[in-house]
CSV table of C-alpha atoms in Angstrom, one decimal:
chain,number,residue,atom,x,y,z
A,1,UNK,CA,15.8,27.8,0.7
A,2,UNK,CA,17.7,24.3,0.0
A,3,UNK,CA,17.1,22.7,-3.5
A,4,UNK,CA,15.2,19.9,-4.0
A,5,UNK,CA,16.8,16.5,-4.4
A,6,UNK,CA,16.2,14.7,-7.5
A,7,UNK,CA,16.0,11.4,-5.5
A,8,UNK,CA,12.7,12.6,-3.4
A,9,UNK,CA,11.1,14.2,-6.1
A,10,UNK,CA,11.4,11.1,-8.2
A,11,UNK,CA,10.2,9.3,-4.7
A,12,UNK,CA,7.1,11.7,-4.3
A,13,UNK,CA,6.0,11.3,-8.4
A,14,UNK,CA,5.9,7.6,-7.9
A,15,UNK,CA,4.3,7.8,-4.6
A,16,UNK,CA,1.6,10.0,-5.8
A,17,UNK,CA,1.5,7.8,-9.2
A,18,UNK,CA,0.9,4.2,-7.5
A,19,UNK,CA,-1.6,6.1,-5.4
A,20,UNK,CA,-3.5,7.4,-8.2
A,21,UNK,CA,-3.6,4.8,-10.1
A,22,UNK,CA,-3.9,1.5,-7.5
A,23,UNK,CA,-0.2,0.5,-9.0
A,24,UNK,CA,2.8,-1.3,-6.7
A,25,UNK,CA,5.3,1.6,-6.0
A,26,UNK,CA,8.2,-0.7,-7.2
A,27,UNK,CA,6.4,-1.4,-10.7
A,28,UNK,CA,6.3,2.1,-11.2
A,29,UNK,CA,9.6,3.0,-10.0
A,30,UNK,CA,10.6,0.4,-12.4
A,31,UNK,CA,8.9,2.3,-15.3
A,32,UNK,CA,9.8,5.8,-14.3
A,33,UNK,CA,11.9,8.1,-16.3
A,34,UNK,CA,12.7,9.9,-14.1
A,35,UNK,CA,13.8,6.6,-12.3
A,36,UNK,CA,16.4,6.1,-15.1
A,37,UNK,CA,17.7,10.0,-15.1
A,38,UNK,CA,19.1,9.3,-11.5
A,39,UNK,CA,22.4,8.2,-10.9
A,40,UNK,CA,22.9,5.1,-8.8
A,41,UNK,CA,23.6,6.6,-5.8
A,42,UNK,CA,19.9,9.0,-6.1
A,43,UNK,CA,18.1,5.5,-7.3
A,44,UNK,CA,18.9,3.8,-4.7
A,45,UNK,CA,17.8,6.5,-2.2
A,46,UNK,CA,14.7,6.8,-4.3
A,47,UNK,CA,13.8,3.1,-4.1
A,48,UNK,CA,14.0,3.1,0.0
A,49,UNK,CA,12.1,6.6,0.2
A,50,UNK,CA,9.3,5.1,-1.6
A,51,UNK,CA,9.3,1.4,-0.5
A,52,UNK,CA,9.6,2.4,3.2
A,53,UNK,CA,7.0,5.6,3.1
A,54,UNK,CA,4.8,3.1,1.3
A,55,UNK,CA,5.5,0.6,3.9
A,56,UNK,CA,5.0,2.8,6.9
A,57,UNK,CA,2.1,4.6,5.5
A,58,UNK,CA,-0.3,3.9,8.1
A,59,UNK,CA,2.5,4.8,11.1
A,60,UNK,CA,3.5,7.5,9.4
A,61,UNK,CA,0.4,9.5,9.0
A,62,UNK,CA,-0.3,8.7,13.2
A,63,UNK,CA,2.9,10.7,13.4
A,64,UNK,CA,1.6,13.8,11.8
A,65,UNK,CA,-1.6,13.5,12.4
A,66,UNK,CA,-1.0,14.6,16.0
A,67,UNK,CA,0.3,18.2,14.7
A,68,UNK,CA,-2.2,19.0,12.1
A,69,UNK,CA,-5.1,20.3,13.1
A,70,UNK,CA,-7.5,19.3,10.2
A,71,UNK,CA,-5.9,16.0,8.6
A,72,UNK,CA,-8.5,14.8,6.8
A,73,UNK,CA,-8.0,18.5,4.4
A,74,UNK,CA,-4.6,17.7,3.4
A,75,UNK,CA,-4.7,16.6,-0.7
A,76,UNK,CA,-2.9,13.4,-1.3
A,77,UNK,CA,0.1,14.6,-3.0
A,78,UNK,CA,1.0,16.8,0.3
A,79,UNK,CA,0.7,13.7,2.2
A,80,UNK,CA,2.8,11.9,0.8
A,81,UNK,CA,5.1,14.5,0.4
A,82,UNK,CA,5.2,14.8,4.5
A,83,UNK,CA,5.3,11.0,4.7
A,84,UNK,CA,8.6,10.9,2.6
A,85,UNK,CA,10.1,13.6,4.9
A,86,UNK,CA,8.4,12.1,8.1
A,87,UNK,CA,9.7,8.8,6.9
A,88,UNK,CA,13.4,10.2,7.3
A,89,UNK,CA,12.9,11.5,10.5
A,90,UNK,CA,11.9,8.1,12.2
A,91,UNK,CA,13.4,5.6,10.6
A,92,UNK,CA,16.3,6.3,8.5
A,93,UNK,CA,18.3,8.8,10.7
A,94,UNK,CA,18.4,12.0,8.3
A,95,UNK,CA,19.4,14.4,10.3
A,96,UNK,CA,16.5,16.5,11.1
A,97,UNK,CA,17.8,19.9,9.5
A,98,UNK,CA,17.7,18.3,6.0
A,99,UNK,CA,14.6,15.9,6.0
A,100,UNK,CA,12.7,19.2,7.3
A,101,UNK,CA,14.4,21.0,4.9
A,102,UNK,CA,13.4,18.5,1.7
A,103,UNK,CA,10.2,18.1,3.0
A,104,UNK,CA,9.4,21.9,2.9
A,105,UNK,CA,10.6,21.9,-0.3
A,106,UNK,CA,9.0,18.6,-1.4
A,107,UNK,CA,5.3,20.1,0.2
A,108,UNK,CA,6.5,23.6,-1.6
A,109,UNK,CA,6.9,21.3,-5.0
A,110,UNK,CA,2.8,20.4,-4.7
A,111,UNK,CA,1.0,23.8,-2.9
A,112,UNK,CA,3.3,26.1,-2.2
A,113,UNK,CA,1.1,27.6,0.5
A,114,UNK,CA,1.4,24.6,2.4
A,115,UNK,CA,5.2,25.0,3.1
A,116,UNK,CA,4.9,27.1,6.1
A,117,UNK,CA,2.3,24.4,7.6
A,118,UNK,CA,5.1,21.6,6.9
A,119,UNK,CA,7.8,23.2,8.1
A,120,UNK,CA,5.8,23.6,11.5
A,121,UNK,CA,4.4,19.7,11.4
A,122,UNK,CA,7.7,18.2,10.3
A,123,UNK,CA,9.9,20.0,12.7
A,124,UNK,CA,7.6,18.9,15.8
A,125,UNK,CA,8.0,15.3,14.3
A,126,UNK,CA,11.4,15.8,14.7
A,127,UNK,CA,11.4,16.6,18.6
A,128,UNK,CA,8.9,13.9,19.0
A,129,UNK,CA,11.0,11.1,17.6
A,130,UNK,CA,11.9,9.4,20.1
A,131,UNK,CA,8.9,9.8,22.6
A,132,UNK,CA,6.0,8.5,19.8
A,133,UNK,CA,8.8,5.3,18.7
A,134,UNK,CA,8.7,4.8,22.3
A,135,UNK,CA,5.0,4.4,22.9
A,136,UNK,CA,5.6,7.2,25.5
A,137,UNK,CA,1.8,8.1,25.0
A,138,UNK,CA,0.0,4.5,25.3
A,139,UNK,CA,-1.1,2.5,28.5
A,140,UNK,CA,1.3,-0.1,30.3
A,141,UNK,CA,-0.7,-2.9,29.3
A,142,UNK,CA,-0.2,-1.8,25.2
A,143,UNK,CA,3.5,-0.6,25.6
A,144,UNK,CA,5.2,-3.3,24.3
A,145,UNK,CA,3.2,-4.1,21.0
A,146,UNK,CA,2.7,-0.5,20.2
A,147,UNK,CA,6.3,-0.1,20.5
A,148,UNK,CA,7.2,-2.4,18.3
A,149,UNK,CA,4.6,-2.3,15.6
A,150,UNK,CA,5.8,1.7,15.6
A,151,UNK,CA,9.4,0.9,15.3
A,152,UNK,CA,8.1,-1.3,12.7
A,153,UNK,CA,5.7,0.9,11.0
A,154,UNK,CA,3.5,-1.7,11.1
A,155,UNK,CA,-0.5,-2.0,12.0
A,156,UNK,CA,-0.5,-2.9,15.8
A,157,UNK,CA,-3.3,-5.7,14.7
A,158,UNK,CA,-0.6,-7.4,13.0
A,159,UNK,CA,2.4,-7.1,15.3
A,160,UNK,CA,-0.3,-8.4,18.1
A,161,UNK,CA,-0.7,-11.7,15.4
A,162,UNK,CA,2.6,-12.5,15.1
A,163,UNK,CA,3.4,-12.1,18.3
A,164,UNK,CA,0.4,-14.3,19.2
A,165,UNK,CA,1.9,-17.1,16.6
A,166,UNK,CA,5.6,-17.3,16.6
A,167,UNK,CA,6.7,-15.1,20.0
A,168,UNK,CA,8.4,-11.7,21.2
A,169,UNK,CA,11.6,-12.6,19.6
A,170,UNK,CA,10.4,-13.3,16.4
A,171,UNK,CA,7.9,-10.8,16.0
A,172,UNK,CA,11.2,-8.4,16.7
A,173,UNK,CA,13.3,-9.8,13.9
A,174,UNK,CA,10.5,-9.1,11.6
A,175,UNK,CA,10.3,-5.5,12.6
A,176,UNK,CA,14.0,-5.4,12.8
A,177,UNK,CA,14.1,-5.8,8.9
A,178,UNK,CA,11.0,-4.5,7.7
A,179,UNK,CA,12.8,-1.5,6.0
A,180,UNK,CA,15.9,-3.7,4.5
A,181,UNK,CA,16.0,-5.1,1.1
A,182,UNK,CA,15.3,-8.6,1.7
A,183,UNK,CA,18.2,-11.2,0.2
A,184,UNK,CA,17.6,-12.4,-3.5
A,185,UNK,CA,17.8,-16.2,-4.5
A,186,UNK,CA,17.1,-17.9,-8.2
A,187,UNK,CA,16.6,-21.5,-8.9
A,188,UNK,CA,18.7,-22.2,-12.2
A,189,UNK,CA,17.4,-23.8,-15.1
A,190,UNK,CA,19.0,-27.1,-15.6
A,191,UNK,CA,20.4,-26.4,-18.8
A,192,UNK,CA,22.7,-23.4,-17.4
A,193,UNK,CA,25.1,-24.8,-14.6
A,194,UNK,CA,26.0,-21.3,-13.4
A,195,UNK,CA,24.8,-17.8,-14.3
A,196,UNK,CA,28.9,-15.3,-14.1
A,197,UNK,CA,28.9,-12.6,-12.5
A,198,UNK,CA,26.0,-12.5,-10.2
A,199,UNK,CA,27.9,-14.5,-6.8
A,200,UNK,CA,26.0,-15.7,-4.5
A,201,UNK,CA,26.2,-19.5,-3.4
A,202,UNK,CA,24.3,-22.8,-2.9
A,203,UNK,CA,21.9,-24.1,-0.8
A,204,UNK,CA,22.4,-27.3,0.8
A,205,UNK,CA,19.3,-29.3,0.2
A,206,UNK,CA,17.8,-27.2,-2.5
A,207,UNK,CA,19.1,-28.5,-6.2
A,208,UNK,CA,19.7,-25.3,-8.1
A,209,UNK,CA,19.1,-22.8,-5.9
A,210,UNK,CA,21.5,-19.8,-5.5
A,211,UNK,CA,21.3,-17.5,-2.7
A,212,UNK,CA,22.7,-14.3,-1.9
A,213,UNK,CA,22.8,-13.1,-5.4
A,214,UNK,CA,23.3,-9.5,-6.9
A,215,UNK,CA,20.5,-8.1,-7.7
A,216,UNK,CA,21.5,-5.2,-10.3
A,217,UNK,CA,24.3,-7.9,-11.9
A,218,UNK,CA,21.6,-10.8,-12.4
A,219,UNK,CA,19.2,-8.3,-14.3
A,220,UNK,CA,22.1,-7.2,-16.3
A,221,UNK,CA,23.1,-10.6,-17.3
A,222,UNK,CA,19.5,-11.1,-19.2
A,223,UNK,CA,18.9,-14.9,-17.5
A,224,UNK,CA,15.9,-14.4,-16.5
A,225,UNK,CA,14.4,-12.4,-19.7
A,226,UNK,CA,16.3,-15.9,-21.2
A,227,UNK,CA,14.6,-18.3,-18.7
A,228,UNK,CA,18.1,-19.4,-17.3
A,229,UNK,CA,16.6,-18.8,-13.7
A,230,UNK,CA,13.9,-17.4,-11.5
A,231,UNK,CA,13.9,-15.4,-8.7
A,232,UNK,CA,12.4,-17.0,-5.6
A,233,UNK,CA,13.2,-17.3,-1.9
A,234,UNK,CA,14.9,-19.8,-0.5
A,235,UNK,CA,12.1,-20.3,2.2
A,236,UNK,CA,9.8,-20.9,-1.3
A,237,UNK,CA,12.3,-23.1,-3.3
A,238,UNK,CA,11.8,-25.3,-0.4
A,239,UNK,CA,8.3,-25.9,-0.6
A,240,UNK,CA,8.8,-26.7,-4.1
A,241,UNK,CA,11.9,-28.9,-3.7
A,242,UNK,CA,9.5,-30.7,-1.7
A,243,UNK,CA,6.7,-31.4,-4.3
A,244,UNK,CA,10.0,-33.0,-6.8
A,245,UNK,CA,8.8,-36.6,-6.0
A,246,UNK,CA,7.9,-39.8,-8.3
A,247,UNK,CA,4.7,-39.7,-9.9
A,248,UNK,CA,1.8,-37.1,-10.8
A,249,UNK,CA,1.6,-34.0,-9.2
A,250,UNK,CA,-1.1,-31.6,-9.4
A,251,UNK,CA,-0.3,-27.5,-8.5
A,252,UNK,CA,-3.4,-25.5,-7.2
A,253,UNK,CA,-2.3,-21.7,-7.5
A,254,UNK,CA,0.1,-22.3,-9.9
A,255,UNK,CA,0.3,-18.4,-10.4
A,256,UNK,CA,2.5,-17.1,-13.2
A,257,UNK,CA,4.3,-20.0,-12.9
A,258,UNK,CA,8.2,-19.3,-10.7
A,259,UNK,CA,6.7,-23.2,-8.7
A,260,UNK,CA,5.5,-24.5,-12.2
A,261,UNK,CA,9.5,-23.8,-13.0
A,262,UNK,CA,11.0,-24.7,-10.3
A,263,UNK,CA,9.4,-28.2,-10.5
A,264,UNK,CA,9.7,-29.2,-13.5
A,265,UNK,CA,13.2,-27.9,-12.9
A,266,UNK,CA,13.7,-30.4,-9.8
A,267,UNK,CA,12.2,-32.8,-11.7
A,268,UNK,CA,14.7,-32.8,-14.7
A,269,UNK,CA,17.5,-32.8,-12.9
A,270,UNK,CA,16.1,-35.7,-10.6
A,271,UNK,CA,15.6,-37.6,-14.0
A,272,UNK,CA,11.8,-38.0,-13.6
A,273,UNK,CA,9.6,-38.5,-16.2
A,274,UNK,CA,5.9,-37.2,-14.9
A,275,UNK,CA,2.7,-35.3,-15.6
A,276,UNK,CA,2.5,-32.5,-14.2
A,277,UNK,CA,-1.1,-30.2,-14.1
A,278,UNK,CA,-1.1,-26.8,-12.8
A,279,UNK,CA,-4.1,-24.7,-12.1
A,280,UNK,CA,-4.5,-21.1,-11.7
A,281,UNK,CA,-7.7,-19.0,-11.6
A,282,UNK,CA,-6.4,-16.1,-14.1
A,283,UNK,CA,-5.9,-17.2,-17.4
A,284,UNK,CA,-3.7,-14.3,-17.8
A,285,UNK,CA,-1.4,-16.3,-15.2
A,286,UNK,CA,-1.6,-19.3,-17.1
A,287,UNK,CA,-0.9,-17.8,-20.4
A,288,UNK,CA,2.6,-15.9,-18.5
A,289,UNK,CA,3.2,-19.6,-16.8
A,290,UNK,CA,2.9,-21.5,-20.6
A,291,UNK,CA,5.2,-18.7,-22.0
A,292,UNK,CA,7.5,-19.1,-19.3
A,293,UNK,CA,8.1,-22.6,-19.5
A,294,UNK,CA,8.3,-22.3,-23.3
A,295,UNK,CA,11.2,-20.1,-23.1
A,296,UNK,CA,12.7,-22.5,-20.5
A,297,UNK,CA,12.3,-25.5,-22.1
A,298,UNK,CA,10.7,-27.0,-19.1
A,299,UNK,CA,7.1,-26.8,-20.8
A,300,UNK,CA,7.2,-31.2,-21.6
A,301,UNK,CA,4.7,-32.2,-19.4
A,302,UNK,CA,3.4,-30.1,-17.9
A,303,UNK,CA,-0.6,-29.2,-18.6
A,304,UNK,CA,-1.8,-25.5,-17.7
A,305,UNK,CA,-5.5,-25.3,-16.4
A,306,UNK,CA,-7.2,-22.2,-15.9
A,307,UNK,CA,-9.9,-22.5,-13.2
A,308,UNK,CA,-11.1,-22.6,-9.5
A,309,UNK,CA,-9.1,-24.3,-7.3
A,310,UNK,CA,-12.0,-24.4,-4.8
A,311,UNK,CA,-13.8,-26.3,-7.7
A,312,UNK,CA,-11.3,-29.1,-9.3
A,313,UNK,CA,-14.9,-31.3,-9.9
A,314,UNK,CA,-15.4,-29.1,-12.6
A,315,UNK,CA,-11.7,-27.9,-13.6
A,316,UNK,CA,-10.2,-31.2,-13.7
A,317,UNK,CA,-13.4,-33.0,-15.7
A,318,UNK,CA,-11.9,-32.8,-19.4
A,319,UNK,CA,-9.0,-35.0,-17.4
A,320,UNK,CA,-11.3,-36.8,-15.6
A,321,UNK,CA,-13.1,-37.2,-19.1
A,322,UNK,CA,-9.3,-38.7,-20.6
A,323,UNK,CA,-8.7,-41.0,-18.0
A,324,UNK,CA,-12.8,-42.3,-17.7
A,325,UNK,CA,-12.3,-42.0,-13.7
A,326,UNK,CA,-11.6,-39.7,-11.2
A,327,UNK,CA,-8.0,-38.3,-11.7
A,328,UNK,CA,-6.1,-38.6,-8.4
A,329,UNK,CA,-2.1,-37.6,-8.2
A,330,UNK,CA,0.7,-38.9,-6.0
A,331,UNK,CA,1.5,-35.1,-4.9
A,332,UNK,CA,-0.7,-32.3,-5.0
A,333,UNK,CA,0.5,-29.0,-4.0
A,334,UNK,CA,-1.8,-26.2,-2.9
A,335,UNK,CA,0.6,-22.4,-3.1
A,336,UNK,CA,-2.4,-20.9,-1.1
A,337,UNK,CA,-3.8,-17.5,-1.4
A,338,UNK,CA,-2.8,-15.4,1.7
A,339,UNK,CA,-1.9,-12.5,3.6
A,340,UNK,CA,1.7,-12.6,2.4
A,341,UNK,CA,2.9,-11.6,5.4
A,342,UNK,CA,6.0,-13.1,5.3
A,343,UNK,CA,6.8,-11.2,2.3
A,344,UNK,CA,6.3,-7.0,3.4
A,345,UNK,CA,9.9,-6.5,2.4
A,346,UNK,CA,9.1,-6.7,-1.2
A,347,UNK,CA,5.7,-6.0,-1.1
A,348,UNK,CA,5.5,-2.6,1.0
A,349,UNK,CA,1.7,-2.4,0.0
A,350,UNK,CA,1.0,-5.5,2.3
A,351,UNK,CA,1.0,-4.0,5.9
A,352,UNK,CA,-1.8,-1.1,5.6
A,353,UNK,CA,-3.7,-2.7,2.6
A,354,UNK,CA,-4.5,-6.2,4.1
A,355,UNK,CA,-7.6,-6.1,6.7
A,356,UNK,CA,-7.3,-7.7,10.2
A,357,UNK,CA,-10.7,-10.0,9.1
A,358,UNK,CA,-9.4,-10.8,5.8
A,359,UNK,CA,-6.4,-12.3,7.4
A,360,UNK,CA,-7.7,-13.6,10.3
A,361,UNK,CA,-11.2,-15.1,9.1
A,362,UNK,CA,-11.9,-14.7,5.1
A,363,UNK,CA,-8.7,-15.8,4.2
A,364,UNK,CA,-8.4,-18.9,6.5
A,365,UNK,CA,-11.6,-20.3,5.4
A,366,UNK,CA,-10.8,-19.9,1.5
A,367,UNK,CA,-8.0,-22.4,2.5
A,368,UNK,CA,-9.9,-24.4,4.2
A,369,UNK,CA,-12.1,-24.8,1.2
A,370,UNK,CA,-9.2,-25.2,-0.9
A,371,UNK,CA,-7.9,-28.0,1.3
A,372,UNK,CA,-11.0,-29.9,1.3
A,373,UNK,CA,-11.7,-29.7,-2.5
A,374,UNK,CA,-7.8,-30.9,-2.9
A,375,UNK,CA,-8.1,-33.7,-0.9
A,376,UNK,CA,-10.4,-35.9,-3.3
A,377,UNK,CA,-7.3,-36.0,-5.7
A,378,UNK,CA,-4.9,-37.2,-3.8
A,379,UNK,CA,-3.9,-41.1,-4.7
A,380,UNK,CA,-4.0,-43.5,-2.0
A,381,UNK,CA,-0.8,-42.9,0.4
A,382,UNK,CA,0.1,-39.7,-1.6
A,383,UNK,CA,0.9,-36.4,-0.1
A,384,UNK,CA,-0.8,-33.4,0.4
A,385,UNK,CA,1.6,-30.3,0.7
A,386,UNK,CA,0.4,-27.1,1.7
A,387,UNK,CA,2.1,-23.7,1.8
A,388,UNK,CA,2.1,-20.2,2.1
A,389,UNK,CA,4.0,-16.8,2.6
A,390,UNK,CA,2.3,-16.1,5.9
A,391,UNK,CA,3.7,-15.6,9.3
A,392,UNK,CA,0.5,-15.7,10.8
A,393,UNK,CA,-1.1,-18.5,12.8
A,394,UNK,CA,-4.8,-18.2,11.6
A,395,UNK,CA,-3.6,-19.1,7.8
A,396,UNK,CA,-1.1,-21.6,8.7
A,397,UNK,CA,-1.3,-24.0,11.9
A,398,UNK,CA,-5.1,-23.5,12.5
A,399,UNK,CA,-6.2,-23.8,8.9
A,400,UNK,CA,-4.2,-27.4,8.8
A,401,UNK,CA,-5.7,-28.6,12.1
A,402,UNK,CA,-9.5,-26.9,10.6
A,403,UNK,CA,-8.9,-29.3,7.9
A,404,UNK,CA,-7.8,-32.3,9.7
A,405,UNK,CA,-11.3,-31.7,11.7
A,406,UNK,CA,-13.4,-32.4,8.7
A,407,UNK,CA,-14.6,-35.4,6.8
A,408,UNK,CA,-12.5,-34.6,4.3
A,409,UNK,CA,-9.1,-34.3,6.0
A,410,UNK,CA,-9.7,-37.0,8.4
A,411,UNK,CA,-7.9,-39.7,5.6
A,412,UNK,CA,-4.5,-38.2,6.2
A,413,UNK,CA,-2.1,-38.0,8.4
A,414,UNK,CA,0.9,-35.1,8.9
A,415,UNK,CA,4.4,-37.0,7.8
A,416,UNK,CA,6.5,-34.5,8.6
A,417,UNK,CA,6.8,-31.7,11.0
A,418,UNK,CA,5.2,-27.9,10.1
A,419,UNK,CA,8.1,-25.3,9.3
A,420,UNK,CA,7.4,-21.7,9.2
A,421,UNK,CA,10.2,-19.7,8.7
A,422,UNK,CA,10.6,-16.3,9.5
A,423,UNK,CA,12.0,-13.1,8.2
A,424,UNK,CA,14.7,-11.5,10.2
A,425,UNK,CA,18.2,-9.4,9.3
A,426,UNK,CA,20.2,-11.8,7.3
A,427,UNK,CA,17.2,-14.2,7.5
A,428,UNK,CA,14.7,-15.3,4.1
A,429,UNK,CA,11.3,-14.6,3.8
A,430,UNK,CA,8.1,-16.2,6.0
A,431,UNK,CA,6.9,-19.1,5.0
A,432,UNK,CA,4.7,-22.2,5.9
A,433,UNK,CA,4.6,-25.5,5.1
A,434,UNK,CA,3.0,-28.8,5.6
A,435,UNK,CA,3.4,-32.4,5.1
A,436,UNK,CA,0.3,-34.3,5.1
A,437,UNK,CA,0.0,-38.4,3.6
A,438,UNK,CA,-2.8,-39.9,2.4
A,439,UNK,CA,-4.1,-43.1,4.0
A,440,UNK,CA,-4.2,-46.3,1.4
């Protein structure tokens, strides 16, 4: 009998505790003491045990699934327990002797008379490795998307949709990094020039971005709890580098505020002087955004409305009410509710918690609406940016030419080109954005 690493029981209690209580894993690693207790070596093997069994959930459970003989009797905290150890055996090379091991020994941790049944499951996953990544058991016709939405650990629904979007190769980069931390980037306040100690470099194009940062070392330096930076993609600081321009701007899903910041950010340091309204449906949100920008001394301004994007008529009317006419703005900026797709590497819950028809119909039409209700406030020959964290067609190309389509949409024109990038290794996160002017 081997002991018990610390690292996967911490991995299993935060498992079983996100589970429990509808949390994100990484919140509650976060808060864990048992988190803290762990050297840095056992934390960091923690963190990837429970980001990438969360992750892989769905995959995971196909794997052992084929050796138990009544899975729908096995209690949650077992399962997990066998995901964390089945986890091992596909995707991070453990050698089969210990993840069988640990996972005995993690499934003795929750019933110990469900070790012998592990031991059996777990060490048949182990001989199977390579056939079930393969897709050894599908038809032809499926091998290659299985395949990769296995080696992925992702829904096959999904690989199929970004395959369907962006192509072969670039639904394999995103698989390819699906269990690696994804690169860290901050925009900098414009009062701090440089933040020691946490490297990184600049971005060409992006006015206070820094990319490539170190993660543990920029938490440790206390800028962000200061509001000397906020972490963002660089694929994101890019959409909002492009909403910087001369007069109004309006920002629909304003969130808890890291655009709001980055804005007002880009437009201190391009010395202009504008109003600036956010909206965002939680007031929560708007309350974390005001508090935000207090702290960074970005908050001159800038005007925090809580309500509907999908209903600015109503939202916008005490402005409306100021100005005695409809309020338009030179840039609106719609941060779009999506899939977030582009984003799984920091946000393991995505893959198995998102429905196919939530991102491939309810979703789309939201923007849609979104679009169309935007539209009405943008000032003659202004621009009409829209973004979002997806990789997926059905939220990004097709909902731009669904708008174009309508009444509504038919006054603009796109001024520049769409770009969706894509995550990869060494790549940024998935993002789309477009360009579209108002006609005078």
């Amino acid at each position: 009998m081997s002991k018990l690493s610390p690292a996967r029981r911490a991995a299993l209690e935060a498992l079983v505790a996100a589970d429990r209580d509808g949390a994100y894993v990484r919140e509650v690693l976060r808060d864990a003491a048992r988190m803290r207790a762990l050297d840095a070596r056992d934390r960091g093997l923690a963190l990837r045990l429970a980001l990438g069994a969360t992750a892989a959930s769905g995959t995971l459970d196909e794997a052992l699934d084929r050796y138990l003989s009544r899975p729908k009797r096995v209690a949650p905290r077992v399962r997990w327990a066998l995901r964390i150890a089945a986890f091992e055996l596909l995707y991070l090379g453990t050698s089969p002797e210990v993840a069988v091991s640990q996972g005995v020994e993690l499934v003795r941790s929750c019933a110990r008379s469900a070790s012998g049944l592990a031991n059996a499951v777990l060490r048949r996953v182990a001989d199977g490795r390579a056939s079930f990544l393969a897709a050894d058991d599908v038809d032809a016709s499926l091998l290659d998307e299985v395949r990769l939405a296995r080696r992925g650990g992702l829904p096959q629904w999904l690989v199929h949709a970004v395959r369907e979007a962006s192509g072969d190769a670039a639904a394999s980069g995103l698989v390819a990094c699906e269990f690696e931390p994804a690169p860290i980037a901050v925009c900098l306040n414009p009062r701090v020039e440089e933040i020691a100690g946490i490297g990184g470099h600049a971005v060409d194009g992006i006015p206070g971005c820094v990319a490539d940062v170190d993660g543990p070392a920029l938490l440790a330096s206390g800028a962000l709890a200061h509001g000397d930076a906020v972490v963002s993609d660089v694929s994101a600081q890019r959409v909002a580098a492009a909403a910087v321009r001369p007069g109004s701007c309006l920002e629909i899903g304003a969130g808890r505020g890291t655009k709001t910041f980055m804005i007002a950010a880009g437009a201190v340091r391009a010395n202009l002087t504008r109003e600036h309204v956010a909206v965002e449906l939680s007031a929560g949100k708007c309350a974390a955004n005001r508090a935000r920008l207090e702290a960074a001394g970005l908050a001159a301004g800038v005007r925090i409305v809580a309500g509907d994007g999908c209903e600015l008529e109503s939202v916008l009317a005490p402005l409306d009410a100021e100005a005695g006419e409809c309020r338009r703005f030179d840039t609106v900026l719609i941060d779009a509710p999506c899939s977030g797709t582009g984003t799984m590497r920091r946000h393991p819950e995505i893959p198995w918690r998102l429905e196919a028809d939530d991102a491939l119909r309810v979703l789309p039409e939201l923007q849609v609406s979104l679009l169309a209700a935007a539209a009405n406030r943008v000032a003659a020959g202004g621009v009409l940016i829209y973004a979002t964290c997806s990789v997926l067609a059905s939220e990004n190309e097709r909902v731009i030419e669904a708008f174009l389509a309508t009444d509504a949409g038919r006054r603009f024109s796109a001024v520049e080109s769409a770009c969706q990038t894509m995550p990869a290794p060494g790549a940024y996160d998935g993002h789309f954005m477009a360009i579209m002017q108002a006609g005078a």
